[in-house]
Coordinates of C-alpha atoms and ligand atoms in Angstrom, one line a residue:
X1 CA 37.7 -127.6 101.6
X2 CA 35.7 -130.3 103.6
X3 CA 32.9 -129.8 105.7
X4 CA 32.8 -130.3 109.6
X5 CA 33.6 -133.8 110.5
X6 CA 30.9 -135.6 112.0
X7 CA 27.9 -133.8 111.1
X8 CA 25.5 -135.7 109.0
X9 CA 24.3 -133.8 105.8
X10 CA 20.4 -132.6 106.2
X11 CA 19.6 -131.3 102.9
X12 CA 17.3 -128.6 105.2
X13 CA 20.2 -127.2 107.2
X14 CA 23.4 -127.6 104.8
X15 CA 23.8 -126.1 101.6
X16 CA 23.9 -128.3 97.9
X17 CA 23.7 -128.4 94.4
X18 CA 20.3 -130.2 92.5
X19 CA 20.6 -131.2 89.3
X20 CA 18.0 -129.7 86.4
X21 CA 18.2 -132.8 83.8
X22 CA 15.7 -131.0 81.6
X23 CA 18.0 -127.5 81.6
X24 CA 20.8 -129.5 82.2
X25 CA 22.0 -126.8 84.4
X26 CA 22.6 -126.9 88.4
X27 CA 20.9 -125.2 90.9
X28 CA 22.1 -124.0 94.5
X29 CA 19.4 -124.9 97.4
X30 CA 21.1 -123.1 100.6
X31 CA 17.8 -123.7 103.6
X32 CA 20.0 -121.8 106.4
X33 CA 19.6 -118.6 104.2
X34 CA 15.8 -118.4 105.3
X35 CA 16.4 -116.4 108.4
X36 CA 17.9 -113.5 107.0
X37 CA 16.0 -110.3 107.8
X38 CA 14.3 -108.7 104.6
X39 CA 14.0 -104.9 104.5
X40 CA 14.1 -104.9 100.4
X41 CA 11.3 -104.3 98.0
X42 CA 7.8 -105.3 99.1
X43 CA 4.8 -105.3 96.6
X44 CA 1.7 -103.9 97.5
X45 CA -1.4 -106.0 98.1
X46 CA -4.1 -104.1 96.7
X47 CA -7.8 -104.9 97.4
X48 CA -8.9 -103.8 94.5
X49 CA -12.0 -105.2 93.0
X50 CA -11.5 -106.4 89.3
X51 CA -14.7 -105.1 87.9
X52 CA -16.7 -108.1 85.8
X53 CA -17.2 -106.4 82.6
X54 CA -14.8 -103.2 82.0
X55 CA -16.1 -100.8 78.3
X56 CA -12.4 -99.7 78.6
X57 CA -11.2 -103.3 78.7
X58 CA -10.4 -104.5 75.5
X59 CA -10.6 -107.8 75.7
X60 CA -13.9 -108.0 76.8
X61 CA -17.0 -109.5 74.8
X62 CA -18.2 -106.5 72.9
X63 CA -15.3 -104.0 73.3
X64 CA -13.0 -102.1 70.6
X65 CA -9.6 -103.8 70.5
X66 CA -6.8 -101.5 69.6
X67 CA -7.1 -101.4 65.6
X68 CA -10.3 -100.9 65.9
X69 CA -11.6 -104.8 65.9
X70 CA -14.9 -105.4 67.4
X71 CA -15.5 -108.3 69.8
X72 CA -17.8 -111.0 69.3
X73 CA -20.4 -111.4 72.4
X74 CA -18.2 -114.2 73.2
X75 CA -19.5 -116.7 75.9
X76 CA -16.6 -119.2 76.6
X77 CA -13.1 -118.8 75.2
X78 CA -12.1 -116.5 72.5
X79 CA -8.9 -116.0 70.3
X80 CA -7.8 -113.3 68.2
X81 CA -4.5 -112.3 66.5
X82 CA -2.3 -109.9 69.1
X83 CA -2.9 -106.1 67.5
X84 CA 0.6 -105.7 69.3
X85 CA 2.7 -109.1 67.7
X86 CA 6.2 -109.5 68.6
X87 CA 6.2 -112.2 65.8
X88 CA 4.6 -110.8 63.1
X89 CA 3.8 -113.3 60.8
X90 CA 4.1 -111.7 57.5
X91 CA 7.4 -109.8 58.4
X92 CA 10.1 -109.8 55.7
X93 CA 13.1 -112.1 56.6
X94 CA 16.3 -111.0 57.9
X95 CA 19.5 -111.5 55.6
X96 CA 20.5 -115.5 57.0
X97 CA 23.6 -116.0 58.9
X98 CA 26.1 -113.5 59.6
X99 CA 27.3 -110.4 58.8
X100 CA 30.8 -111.6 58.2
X101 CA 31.8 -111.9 61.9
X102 CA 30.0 -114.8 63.3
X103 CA 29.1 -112.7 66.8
X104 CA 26.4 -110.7 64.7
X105 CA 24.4 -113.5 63.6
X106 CA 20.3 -113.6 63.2
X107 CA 17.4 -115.7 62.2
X108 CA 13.8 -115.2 60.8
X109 CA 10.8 -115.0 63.6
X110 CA 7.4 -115.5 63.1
X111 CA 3.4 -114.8 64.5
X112 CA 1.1 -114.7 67.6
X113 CA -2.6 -114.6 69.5
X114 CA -4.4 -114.0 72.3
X115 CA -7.1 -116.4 74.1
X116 CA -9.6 -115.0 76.5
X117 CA -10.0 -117.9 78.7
X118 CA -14.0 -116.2 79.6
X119 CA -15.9 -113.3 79.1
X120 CA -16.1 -112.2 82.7
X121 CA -13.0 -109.7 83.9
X122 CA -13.1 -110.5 87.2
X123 CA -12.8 -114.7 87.5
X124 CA -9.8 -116.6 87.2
X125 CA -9.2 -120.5 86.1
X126 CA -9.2 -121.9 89.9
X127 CA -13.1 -120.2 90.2
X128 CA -14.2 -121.1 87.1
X129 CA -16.1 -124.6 87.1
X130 CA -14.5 -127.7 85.7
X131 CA -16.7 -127.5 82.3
X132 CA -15.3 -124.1 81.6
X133 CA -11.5 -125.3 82.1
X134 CA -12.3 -127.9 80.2
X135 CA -12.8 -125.8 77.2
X136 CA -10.0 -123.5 77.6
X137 CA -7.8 -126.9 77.3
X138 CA -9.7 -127.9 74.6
X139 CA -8.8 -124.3 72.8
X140 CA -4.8 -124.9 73.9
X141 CA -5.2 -128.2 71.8
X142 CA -7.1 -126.6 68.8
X143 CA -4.4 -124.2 68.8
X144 CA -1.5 -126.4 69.0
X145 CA -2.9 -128.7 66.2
X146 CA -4.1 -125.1 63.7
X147 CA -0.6 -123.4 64.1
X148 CA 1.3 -126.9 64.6
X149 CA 0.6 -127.8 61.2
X150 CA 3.2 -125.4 60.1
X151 CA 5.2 -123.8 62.5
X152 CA 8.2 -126.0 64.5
X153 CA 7.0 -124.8 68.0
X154 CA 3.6 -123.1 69.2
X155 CA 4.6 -121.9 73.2
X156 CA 1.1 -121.2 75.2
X157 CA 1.7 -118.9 78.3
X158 CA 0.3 -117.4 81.1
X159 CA 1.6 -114.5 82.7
X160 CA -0.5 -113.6 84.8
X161 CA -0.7 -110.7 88.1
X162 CA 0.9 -107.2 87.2
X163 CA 3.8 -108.3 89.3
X164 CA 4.8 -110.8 86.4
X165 CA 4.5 -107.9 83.7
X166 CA 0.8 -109.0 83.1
X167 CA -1.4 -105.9 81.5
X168 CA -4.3 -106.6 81.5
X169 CA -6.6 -108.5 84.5
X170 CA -8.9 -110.0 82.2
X171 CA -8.5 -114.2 82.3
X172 CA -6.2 -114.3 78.9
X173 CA -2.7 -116.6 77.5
X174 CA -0.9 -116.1 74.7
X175 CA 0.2 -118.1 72.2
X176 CA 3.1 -117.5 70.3
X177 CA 3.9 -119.5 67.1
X178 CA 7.6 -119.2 66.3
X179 CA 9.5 -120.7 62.9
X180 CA 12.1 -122.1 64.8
X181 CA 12.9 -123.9 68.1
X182 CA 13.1 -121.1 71.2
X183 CA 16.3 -121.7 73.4
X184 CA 13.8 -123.5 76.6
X185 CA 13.2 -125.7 73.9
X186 CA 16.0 -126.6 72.2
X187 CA 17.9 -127.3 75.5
X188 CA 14.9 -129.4 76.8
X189 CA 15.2 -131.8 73.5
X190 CA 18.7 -132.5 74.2
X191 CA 18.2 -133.7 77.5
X192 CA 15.5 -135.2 76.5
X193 CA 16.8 -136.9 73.7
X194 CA 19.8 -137.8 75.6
X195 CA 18.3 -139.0 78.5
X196 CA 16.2 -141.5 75.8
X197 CA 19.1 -142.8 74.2
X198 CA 20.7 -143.8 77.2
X199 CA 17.6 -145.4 79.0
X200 CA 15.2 -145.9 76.6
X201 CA 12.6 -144.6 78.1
X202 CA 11.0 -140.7 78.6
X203 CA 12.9 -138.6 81.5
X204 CA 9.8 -137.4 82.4
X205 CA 7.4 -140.6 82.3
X206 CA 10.4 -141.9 84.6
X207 CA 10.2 -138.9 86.8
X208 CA 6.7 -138.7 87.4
X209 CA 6.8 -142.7 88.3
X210 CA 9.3 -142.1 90.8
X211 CA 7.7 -139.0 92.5
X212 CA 4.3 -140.7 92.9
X213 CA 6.3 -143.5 94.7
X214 CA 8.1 -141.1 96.6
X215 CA 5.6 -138.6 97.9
X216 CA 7.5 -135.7 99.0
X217 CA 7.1 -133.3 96.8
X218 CA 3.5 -134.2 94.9
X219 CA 1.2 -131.0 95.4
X220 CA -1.8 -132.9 93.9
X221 CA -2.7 -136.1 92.4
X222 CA -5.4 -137.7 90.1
X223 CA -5.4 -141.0 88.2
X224 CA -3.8 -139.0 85.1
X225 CA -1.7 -136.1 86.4
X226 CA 0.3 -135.0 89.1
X227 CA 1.4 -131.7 90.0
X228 CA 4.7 -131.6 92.3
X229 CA 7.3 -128.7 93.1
X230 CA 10.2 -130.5 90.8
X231 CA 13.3 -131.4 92.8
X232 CA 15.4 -128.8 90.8
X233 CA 12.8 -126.2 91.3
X234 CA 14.3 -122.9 91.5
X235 CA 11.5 -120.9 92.2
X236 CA 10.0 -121.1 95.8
X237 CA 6.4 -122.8 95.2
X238 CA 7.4 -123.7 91.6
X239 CA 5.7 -126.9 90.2
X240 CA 5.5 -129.1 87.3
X241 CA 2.3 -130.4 85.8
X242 CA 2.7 -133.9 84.3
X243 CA 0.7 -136.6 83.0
X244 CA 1.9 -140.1 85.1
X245 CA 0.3 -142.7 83.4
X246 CA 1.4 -142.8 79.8
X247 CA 3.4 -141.3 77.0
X248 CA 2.3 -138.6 75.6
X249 CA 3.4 -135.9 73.0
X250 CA 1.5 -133.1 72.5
X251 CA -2.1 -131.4 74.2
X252 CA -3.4 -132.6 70.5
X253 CA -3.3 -136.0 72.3
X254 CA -5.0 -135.8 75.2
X255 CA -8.6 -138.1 75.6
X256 CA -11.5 -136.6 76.9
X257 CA -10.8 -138.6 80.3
X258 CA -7.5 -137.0 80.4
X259 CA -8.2 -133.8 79.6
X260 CA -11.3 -133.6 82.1
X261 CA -9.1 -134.9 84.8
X262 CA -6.7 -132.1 83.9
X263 CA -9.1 -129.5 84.5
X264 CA -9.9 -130.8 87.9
X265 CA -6.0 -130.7 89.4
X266 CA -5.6 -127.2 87.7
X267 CA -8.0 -126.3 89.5
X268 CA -7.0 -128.0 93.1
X269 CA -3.0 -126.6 92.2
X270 CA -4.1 -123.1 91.5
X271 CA -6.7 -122.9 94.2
X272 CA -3.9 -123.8 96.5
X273 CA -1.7 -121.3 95.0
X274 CA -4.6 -118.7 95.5
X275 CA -5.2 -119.7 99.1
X276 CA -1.4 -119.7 100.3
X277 CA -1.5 -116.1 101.1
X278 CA -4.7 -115.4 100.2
X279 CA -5.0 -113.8 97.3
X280 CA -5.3 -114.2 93.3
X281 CA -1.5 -115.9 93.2
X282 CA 0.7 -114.6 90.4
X283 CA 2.6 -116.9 88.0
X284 CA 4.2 -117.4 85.1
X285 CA 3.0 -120.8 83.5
X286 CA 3.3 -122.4 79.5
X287 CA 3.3 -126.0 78.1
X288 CA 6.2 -127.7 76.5
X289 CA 5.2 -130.9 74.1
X290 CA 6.9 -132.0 71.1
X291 CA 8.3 -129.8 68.8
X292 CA 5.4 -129.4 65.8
X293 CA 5.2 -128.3 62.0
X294 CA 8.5 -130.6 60.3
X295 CA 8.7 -132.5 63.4
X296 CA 5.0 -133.8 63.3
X297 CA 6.2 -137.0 61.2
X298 CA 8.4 -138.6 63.9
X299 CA 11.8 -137.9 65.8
X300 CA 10.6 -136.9 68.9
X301 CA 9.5 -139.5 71.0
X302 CA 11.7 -138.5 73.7
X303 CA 9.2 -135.9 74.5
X304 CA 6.8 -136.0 77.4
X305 CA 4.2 -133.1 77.5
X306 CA 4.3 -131.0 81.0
X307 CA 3.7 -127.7 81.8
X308 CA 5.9 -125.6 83.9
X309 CA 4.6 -122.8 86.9
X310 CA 6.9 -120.4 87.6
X311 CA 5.3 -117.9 91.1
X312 CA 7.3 -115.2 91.8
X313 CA 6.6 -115.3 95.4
X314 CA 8.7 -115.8 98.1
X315 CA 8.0 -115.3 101.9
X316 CA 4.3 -113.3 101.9
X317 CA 2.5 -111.8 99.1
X318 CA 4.6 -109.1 99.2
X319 CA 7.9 -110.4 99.3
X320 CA 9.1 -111.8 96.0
X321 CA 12.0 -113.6 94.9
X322 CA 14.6 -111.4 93.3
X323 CA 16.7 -114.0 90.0
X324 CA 19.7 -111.5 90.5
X325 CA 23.2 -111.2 91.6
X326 CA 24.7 -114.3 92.1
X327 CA 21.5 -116.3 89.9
X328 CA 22.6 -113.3 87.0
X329 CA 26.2 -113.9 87.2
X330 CA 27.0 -117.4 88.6
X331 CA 23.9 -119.8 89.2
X332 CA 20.1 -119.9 90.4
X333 CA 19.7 -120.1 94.0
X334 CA 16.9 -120.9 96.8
X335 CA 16.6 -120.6 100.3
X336 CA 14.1 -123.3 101.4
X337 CA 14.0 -127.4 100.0
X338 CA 11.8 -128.2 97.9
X339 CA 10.1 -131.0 100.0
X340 CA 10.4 -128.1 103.3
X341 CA 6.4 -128.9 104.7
X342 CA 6.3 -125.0 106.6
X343 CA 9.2 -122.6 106.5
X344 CA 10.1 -120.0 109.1
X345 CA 7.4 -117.1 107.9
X346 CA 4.8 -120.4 108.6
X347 CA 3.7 -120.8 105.3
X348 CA 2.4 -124.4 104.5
X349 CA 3.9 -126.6 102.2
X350 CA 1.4 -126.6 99.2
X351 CA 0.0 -129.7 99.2
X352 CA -1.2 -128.9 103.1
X353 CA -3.2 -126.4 101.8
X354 CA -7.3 -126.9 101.8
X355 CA -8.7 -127.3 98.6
X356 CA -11.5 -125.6 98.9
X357 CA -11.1 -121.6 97.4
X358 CA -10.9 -119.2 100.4
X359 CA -13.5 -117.1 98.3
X360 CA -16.7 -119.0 98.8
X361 CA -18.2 -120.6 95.5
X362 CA -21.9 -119.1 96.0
X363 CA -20.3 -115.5 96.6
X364 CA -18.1 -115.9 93.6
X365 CA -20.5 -117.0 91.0
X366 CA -23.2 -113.9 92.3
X367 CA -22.0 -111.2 92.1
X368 CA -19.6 -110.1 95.3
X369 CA -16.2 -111.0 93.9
X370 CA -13.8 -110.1 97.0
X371 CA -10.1 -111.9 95.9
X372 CA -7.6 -109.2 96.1
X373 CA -5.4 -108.6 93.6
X374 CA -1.4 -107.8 93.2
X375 CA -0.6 -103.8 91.8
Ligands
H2U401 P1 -0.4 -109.4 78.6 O1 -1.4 -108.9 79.6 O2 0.2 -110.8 79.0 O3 0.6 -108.4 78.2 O4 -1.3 -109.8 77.3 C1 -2.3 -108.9 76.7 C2 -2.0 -109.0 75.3 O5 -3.2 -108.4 74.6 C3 -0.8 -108.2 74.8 O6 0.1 -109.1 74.1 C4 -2.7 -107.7 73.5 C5 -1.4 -107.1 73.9 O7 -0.5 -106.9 72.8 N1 -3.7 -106.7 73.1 C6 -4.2 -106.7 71.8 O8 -3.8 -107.5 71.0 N2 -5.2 -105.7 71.5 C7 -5.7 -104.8 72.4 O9 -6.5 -104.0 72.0 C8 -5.1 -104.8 73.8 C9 -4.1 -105.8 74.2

């Protein structure tokens, strides 16, 4: 069927499909949905105070973990095996292959950590200063490079926010340090790869060249990085952190310049993510570089490092996004462009946002911490 005749396509009124060349997969953006009324699920905004140093919390300086590990008065970051792995790393191997039918098939896993990103409960990485980000990416690299050297891929995350499954407030990542290459990134070096072969050059040095030029969907720039809401994006204020000005593999390669300028537009990103609706933003983040362990001698130039944000939000900080229904059984949708500068609910386009942190600095590093949190 054809559309109406005469109407001129507007990406904000009429419905398309955006192509993911990373998933290789197709996303829906339909802007006219925004004005359906919403009288689902709501989350509740609690203004809970996150207390600065919790004796129950165990991943506080001092504390008793789980198996009965003490804490080291840690002042900065701190790492420690997960008492809870879901990749244990001295698990006995499955049998290889399959069990005769090739729809039972299964594969050896392997081990994982947890880094504190500070000893303090109640801060988060946009109020921590610069020198203190700075050293959590410093960690991310140490880790990259330690577990690297053997295993094939070493995924750092983020969840954090109870709404994104998080369970403990305390500033913390994983890292999880797998024997094989996890679906995300086995799909993400094939496009990659193939997007290389044909044009000899990285998809996403390309990419970021072209969104700089274009401006309409940067959230924040520096001389080094830019963070935009990808033109795929599925999520509502998803974004994409990449470095713009040169090729680069891994977080093991980063120069002090780069890594310092990093810290700065984390900050600025998740500060504006704080201050959309007002409170500490929930979010799913992790970096993809280069495949490590066999692939550290060569193969992969292809790669581009990048980390991906994934908010569940949607219209207010209690309305999320539901992936379900159609997004489970057909494709993933959204309601509003990516470039949209203010939807219908009046909610900015991030990169309008102020930069300053709606909590003020001088209240924050004393000792009145007032950003609510999600329950
Ligand atoms: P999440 O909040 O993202 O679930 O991460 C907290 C992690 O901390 C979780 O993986 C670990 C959990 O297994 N943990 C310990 O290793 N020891 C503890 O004593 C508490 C929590």
């Amino acid at each position: 069927m054809s559309g109406q005749d005469g109407v001129k396509f507007d990406p904000k009124e009429h419905q398309h499909q955006r192509y993911n060349p990373l998933t290789d997969r197709w996303v829906l953006v339909s802007a006219h949905r925004m004005t359906r009324p919403w009288a689902g699920q709501k989350e509740s905004v609690s203004e809970q105070q996150v207390v600065r140093s919790d004796p129950q919390n165990p991943l506080c300086p001092g504390n008793t973990r789980a198996n009965g590990q003490v804490n080291p008065d840690y002042e900065s970051t701190f790492v420690f095996e997960n008492d809870f792995p879901a990749l244990q790393p001295d698990a006995p191997d499955p049998p290889q292959g399959s069990d005769g039918d090739s729809l039972f098939q299964s594969k050896a896993a392997r081990g994982n950590q947890v880094m504190c990103f500070h000893p303090w409960s109640d801060i988060t990485l946009p109020l921590m200063r610069q020198d203190e980000v700075i050293k959590v990416i410093d960690k991310w690299a140490e880790l990259v490079e330690e577990l690297g050297a053997t295993y094939p891929w070493v995924q750092i995350f983020e969840n954090k926010g109870a709404t994104m499954g998080c369970s403990n407030p305390h500033p913390h990542c994983q890292v999880w340090a797998s024997s094989f290459l996890p679906n995300e990134a086995v799909v993400s070096d094939r496009s990659q790869k193939a997007y290389y072969q044909q044009h000899q050059q990285q998809l996403l040095l390309r990419y970021a060249e072209q969104e700089a030029n274009r401006q309409e969907r940067v959230v924040v720039q520096s001389s080094d990085w830019l963070a935009v809401v990808p033109y795929w994006a599925t999520w509502p204020y998803q974004t994409m952190l990449l470095p713009r000005r040169r090729h680069i593999l891994r977080l093991t390669d980063l120069t002090p310049e780069e890594r310092r300028d990093l810290a700065d537009v984390m900050r600025r990103l998740l500060t504006k993510y704080d201050n959309l609706f007002q409170v500490s933003f929930p979010y799913s983040m992790g970096w993809h570089g280069a495949p490590t362990g066999p692939h550290l001698s060569g193969g992969v130039d292809h790669w581009q490092l990048h980390a991906h944000y994934y908010p569940p939000l949607l219209r207010s900080a209690s309305v999320r996004k539901f992936m379900v229904g159609y997004e489970m059984l057909a494709q993933e949708q959204r309601d509003l462009t990516p470039e949209q500068t203010k939807n219908i609910w009046g909610c900015d386009f991030l990169r309008h946002l102020n930069e300053p942190h709606f909590v003020p600095y001088h209240c924050f590093r004393g000792h009145c911490p007032v950003v609510p949190f999600l329950s």
